[in-house]
XYZ file of C-alpha atoms in Angstrom:
377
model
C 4.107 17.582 -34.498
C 3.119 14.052 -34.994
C 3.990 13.260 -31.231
C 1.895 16.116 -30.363
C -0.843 14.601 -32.561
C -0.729 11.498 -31.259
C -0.973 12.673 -27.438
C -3.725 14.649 -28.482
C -5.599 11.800 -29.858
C -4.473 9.518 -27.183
C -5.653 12.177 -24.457
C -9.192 12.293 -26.532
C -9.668 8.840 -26.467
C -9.464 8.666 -22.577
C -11.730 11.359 -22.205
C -14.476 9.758 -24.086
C -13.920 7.097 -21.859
C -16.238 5.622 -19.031
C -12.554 5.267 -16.663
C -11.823 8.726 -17.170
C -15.133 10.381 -16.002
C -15.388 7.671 -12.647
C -11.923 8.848 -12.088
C -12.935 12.744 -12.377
C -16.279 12.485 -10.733
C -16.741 9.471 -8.347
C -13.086 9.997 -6.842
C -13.557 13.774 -6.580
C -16.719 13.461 -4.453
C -15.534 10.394 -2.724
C -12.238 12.679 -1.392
C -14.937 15.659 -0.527
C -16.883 13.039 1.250
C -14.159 11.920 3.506
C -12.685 15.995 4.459
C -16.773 16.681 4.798
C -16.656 13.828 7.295
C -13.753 15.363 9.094
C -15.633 18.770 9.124
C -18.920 17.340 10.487
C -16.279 15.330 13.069
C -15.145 18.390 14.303
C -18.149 20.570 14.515
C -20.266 18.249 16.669
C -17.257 16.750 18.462
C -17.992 13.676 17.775
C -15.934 10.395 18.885
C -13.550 10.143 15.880
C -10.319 9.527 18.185
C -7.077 11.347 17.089
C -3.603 9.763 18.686
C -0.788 11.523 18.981
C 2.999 10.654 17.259
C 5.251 8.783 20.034
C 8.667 8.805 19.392
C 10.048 5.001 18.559
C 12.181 3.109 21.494
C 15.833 3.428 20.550
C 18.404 1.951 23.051
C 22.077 0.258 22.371
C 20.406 -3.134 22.116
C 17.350 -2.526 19.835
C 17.459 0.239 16.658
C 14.101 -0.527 15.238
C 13.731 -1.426 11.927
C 11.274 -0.578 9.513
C 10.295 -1.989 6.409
C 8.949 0.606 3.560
C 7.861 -0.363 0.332
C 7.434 1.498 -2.672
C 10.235 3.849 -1.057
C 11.923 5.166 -4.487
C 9.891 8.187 -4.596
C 6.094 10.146 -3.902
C 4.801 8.870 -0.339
C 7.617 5.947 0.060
C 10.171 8.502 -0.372
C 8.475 11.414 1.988
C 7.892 8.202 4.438
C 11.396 6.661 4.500
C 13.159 10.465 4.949
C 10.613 11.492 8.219
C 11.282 7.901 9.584
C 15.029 8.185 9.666
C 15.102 10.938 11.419
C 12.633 9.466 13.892
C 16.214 7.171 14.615
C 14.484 4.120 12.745
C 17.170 1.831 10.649
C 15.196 2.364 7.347
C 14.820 -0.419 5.135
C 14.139 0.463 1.498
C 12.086 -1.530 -0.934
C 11.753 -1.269 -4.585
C 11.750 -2.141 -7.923
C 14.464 -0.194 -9.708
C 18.263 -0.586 -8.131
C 19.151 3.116 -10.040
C 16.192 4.960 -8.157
C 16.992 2.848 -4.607
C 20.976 4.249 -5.134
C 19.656 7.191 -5.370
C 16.633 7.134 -2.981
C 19.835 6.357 -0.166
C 21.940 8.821 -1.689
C 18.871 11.552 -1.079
C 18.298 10.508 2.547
C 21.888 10.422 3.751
C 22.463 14.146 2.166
C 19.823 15.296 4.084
C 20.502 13.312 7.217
C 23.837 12.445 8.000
C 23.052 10.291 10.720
C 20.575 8.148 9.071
C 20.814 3.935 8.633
C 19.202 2.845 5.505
C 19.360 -0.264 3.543
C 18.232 -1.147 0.203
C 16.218 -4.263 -1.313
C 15.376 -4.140 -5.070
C 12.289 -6.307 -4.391
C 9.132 -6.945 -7.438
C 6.010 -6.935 -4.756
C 4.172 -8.169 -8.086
C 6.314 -11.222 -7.666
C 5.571 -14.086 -4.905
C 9.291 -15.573 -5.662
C 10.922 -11.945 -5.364
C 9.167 -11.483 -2.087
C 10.141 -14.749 -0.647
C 13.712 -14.109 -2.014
C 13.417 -10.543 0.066
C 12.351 -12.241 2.999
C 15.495 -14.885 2.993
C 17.961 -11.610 2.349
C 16.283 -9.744 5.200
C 16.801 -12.094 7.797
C 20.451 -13.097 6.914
C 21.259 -9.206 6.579
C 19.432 -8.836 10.222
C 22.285 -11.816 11.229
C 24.800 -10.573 9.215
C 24.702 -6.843 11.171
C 23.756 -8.568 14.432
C 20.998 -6.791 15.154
C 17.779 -8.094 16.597
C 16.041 -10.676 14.179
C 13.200 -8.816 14.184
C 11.030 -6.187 12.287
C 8.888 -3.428 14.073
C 7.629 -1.119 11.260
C 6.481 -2.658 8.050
C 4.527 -0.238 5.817
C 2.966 -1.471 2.693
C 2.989 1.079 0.606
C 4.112 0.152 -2.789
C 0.879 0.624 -5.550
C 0.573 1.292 -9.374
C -2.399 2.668 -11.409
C -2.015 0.742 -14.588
C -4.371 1.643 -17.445
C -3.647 -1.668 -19.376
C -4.117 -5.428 -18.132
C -0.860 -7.113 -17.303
C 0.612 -10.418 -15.678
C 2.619 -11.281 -13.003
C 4.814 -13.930 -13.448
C 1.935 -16.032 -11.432
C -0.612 -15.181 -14.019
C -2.380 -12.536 -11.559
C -3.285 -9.173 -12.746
C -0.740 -7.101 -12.024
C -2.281 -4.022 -10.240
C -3.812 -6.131 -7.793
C -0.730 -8.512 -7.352
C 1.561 -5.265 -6.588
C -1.723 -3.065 -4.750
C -2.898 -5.959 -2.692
C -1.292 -9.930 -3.166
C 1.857 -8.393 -2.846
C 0.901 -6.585 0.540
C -0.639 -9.935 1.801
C 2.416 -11.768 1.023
C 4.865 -9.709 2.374
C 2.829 -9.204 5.411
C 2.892 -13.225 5.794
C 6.243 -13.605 5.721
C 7.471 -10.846 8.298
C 4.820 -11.194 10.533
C 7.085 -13.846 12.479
C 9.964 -11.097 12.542
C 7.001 -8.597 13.999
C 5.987 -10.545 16.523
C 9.603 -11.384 17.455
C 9.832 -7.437 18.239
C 10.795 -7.070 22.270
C 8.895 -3.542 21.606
C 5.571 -3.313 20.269
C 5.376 -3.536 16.480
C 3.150 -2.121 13.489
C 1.635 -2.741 10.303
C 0.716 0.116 8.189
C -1.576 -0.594 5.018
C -1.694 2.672 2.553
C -5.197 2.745 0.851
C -7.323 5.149 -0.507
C -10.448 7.285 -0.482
C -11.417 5.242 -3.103
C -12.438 2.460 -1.998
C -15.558 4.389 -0.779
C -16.914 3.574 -4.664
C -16.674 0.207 -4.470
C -20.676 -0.716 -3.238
C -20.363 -4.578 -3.719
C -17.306 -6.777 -4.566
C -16.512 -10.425 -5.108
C -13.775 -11.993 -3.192
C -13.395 -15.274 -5.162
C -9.946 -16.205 -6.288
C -10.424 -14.907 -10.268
C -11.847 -11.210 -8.479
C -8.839 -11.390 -6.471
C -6.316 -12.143 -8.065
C -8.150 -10.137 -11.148
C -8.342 -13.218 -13.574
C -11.756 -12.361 -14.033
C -11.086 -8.518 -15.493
C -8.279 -9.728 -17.806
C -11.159 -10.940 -20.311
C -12.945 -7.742 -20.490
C -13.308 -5.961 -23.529
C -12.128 -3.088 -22.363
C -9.626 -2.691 -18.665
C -11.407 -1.534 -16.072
C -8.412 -0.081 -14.328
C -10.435 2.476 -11.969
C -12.225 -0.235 -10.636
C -9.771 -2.555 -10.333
C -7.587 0.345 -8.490
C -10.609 0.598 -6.057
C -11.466 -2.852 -5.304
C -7.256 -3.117 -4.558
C -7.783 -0.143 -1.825
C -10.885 -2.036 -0.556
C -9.345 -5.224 -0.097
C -6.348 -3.749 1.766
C -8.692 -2.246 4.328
C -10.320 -5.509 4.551
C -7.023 -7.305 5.052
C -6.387 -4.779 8.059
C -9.306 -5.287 9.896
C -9.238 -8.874 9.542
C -5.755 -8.962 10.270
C -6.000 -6.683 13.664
C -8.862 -8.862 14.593
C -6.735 -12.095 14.296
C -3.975 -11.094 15.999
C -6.005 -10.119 19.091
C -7.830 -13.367 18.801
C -5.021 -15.662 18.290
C -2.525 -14.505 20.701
C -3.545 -11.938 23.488
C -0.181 -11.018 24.288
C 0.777 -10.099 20.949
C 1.802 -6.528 20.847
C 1.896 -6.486 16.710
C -0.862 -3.744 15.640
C -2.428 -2.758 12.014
C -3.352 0.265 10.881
C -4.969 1.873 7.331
C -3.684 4.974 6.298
C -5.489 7.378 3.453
C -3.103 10.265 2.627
C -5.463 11.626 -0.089
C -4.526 13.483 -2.708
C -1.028 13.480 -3.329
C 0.793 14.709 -6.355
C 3.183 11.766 -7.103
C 4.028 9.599 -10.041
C 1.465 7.057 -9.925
C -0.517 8.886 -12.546
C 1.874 8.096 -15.020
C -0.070 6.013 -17.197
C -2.415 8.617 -17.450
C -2.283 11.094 -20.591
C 0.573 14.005 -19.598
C -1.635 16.842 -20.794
C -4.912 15.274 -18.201
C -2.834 14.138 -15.295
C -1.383 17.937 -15.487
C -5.057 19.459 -15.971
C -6.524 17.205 -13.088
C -3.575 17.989 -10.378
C -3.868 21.854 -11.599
C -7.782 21.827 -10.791
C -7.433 19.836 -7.224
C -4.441 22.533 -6.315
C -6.884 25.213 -6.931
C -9.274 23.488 -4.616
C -7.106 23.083 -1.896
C -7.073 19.213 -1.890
C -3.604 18.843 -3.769
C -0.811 17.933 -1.250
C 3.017 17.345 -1.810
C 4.565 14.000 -0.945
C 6.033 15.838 2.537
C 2.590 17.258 3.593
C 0.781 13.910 1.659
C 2.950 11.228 4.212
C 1.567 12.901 7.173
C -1.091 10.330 7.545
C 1.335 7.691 7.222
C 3.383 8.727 9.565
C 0.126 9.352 12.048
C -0.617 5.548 11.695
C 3.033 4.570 12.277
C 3.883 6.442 15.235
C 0.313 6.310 16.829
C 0.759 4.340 20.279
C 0.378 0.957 20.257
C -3.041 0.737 21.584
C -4.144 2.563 18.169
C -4.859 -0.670 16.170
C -7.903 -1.866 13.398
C -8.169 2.646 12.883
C -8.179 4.668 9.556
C -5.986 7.374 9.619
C -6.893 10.012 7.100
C -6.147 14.038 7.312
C -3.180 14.518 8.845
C -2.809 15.776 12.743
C -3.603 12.018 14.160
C -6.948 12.234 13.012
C -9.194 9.238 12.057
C -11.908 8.728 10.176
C -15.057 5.570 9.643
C -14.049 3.795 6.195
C -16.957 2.456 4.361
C -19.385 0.565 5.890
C -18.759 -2.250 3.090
C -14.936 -1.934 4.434
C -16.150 -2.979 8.281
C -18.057 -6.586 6.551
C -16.859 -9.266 8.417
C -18.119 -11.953 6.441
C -16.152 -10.826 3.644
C -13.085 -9.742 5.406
C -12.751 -13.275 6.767
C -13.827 -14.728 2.699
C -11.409 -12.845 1.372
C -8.513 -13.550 3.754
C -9.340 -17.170 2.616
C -8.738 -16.779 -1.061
C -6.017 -14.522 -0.316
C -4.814 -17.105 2.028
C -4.882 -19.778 -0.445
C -3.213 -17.417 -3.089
C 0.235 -17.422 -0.907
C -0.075 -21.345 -0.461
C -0.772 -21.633 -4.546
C 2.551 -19.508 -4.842
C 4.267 -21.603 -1.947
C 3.441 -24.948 -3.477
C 4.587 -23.490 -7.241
C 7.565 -21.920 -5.705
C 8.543 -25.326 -3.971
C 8.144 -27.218 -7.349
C 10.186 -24.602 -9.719
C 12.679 -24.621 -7.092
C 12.756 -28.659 -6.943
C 13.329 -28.751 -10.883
C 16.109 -26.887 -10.526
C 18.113 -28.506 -8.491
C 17.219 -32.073 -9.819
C 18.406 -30.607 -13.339
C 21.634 -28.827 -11.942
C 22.576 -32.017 -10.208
């Protein structure tokens, strides 16, 4: 009875809260905006570009590997299973080694034939990543398969209703929604442009970020310094501004990469998969993350994690010309992300600080690692 109590109040408090209601209204008619988008799309005919799924080149020489994080369960789960059967050597990334057993375990049952690996990797942590990136590429030479990478889908992302840290000091929703991303993305970009095939990267983001009507891109909004004084978390906005910067990142990042090096055959996509009834609502109060998933199912707009990843997989097996495009809806279809999204100026001001975030980490990473050794020798 207490317990009960307690939930009750807990679930009360929420409610009377100013997260709850931009979470229940401003996300609701943000998703409606984007399906009335693919309505209008359809009706007039207009230019919005679909691409079809092409099957991944798989020869004696070359299994292609790809790289999914946030693969224990919901969307990174859903992902990882479709993608082994699409003959890809799955690499699994994840926090917990219990749910990556079993993640493997799940995939192999229902595909006998399947190559998977497992990481247990902290994308909220720049020394975990770099430690990932070191056991990658010895476990690429250890197998003797092709040091290189040619799927990489970022796809790990919490909604945390309370402000914590990173072991860098960052906030942690945006160090595991967006830093982390970045970061990873930095360190196997060499193994994607070492593909012999063309290679992807796949950034999951959200309808959300069509809320977010101005943002700051300075290194305490980044890396979310700046919230961790406020009287109260502002964890919906903070989840938006993640899902903005990762669209951002792509754009910038697909526009760089043509730039830079016209040969390269490495290509970045966004991927929205909507409305998907996983377990990032965890944080949420039981009783309102049940009411709010019973209310979009009777609208329609509720999708499993196996109908939920078909946008994913659109904007992984898309051809390779398919680069700097929003995938959202399912069938290959693509949509315009906000016009704030498609900013240059602040695509190429935010890739600085987030630029000079990974050096930061580098340079700490170097030192910590420099103390230890002088003190073990």
């Amino acid at each position: 009875m207490e317990t009960m109590i307690k939930e009750l109040k807990e679930a009360l408090r929420f409610v009377l809260s100013v997260e709850f209601w931009r979470m229940g209204v401003f996300w609701t008619v943000s998703l409606l905006a984007s399906y009335l988008q693919l309505y209008i799309n359809r009706l007039f005919s207009c230019k919005a570009q679909s691409y079809p799924r092409c099957h991944p080149p798989i020869s004696p020489s070359l299994r292609p590997v790809c790289v999914v994080t946030g693969a224990t369960s919901g969307l990174g789960a859903a992902a990882a299973h479709a993608l082994s059967r699409e003959g890809f050597y799955v690499v699994l990334v994840g926090r917990s080694s219990h749910s990556l057993s079993k993640a493997m375990t799940d995939i192999k049952t229902q595909n006998e034939d399947a190559r998977v690996k497992a990481f247990q990797v902290d994308l909220s942590s720049f020394q975990s990543i770099l430690e990932f990136k070191g056991s990658l590429q010895q476990w690429l030479l250890d197998c003797k398969m092709h040091s290189s990478v040619q799927l990489l889908i970022n796809n790990a992302g919490i909604l945390a209703t309370s402000s914590r840290f990173t072991p860098e000091g960052y906030d942690q929703m945006l160090g595991t929604n967006y830093i982390g991303a970045f970061c990873l993305t930095k360190f196997l970009l060499p193994l994607l442009k070492r593909s012999p095939v063309p290679s992807r990267i796949v950034n999951v983001t959200s309808f959300t970020h069509r809320n977010v009507f101005d943002v700051q891109v300075d290194k305490e909004s980044v890396s979310g310094t700046r919230f961790l004084r406020s009287e109260q978390y502002p964890f919906v906005r903070i989840y938006e501004y993640s899902k903005l910067y990762l669209l951002l990142f792509s754009y910038e990042l697909h526009q760089q990469l043509g730039l830079t090096d016209k040969s390269c055959h490495v290509s970045v996509t966004a991927a929205d998969p909507g409305v998907v009834k996983t377990n990032i609502m965890r944080e949420v109060p039981s009783c309102l993350s049940h009411l709010a998933f019973e209310v979009l199912k009777l609208l329609g707009l509720l999708q499993s994690p196996e109908n939920g990843v078909s946008s994913i997989l659109d904007a992984a097996l898309a051809p390779p010309e398919a680069s700097g495009v929003y995938f959202f809806g399912g069938k290959g279809r693509t949509l315009n992300s906000s016009a704030l999204s498609h900013n240059i100026k602040l695509a190429k001001e935010l890739w600085t600080t987030s630029y000079n975030l990974f050096l930061e980490a580098s340079l700490a990473s170097k030192e910590t690692s420099s103390f230890m050794s002088d003190n073990l020798s």
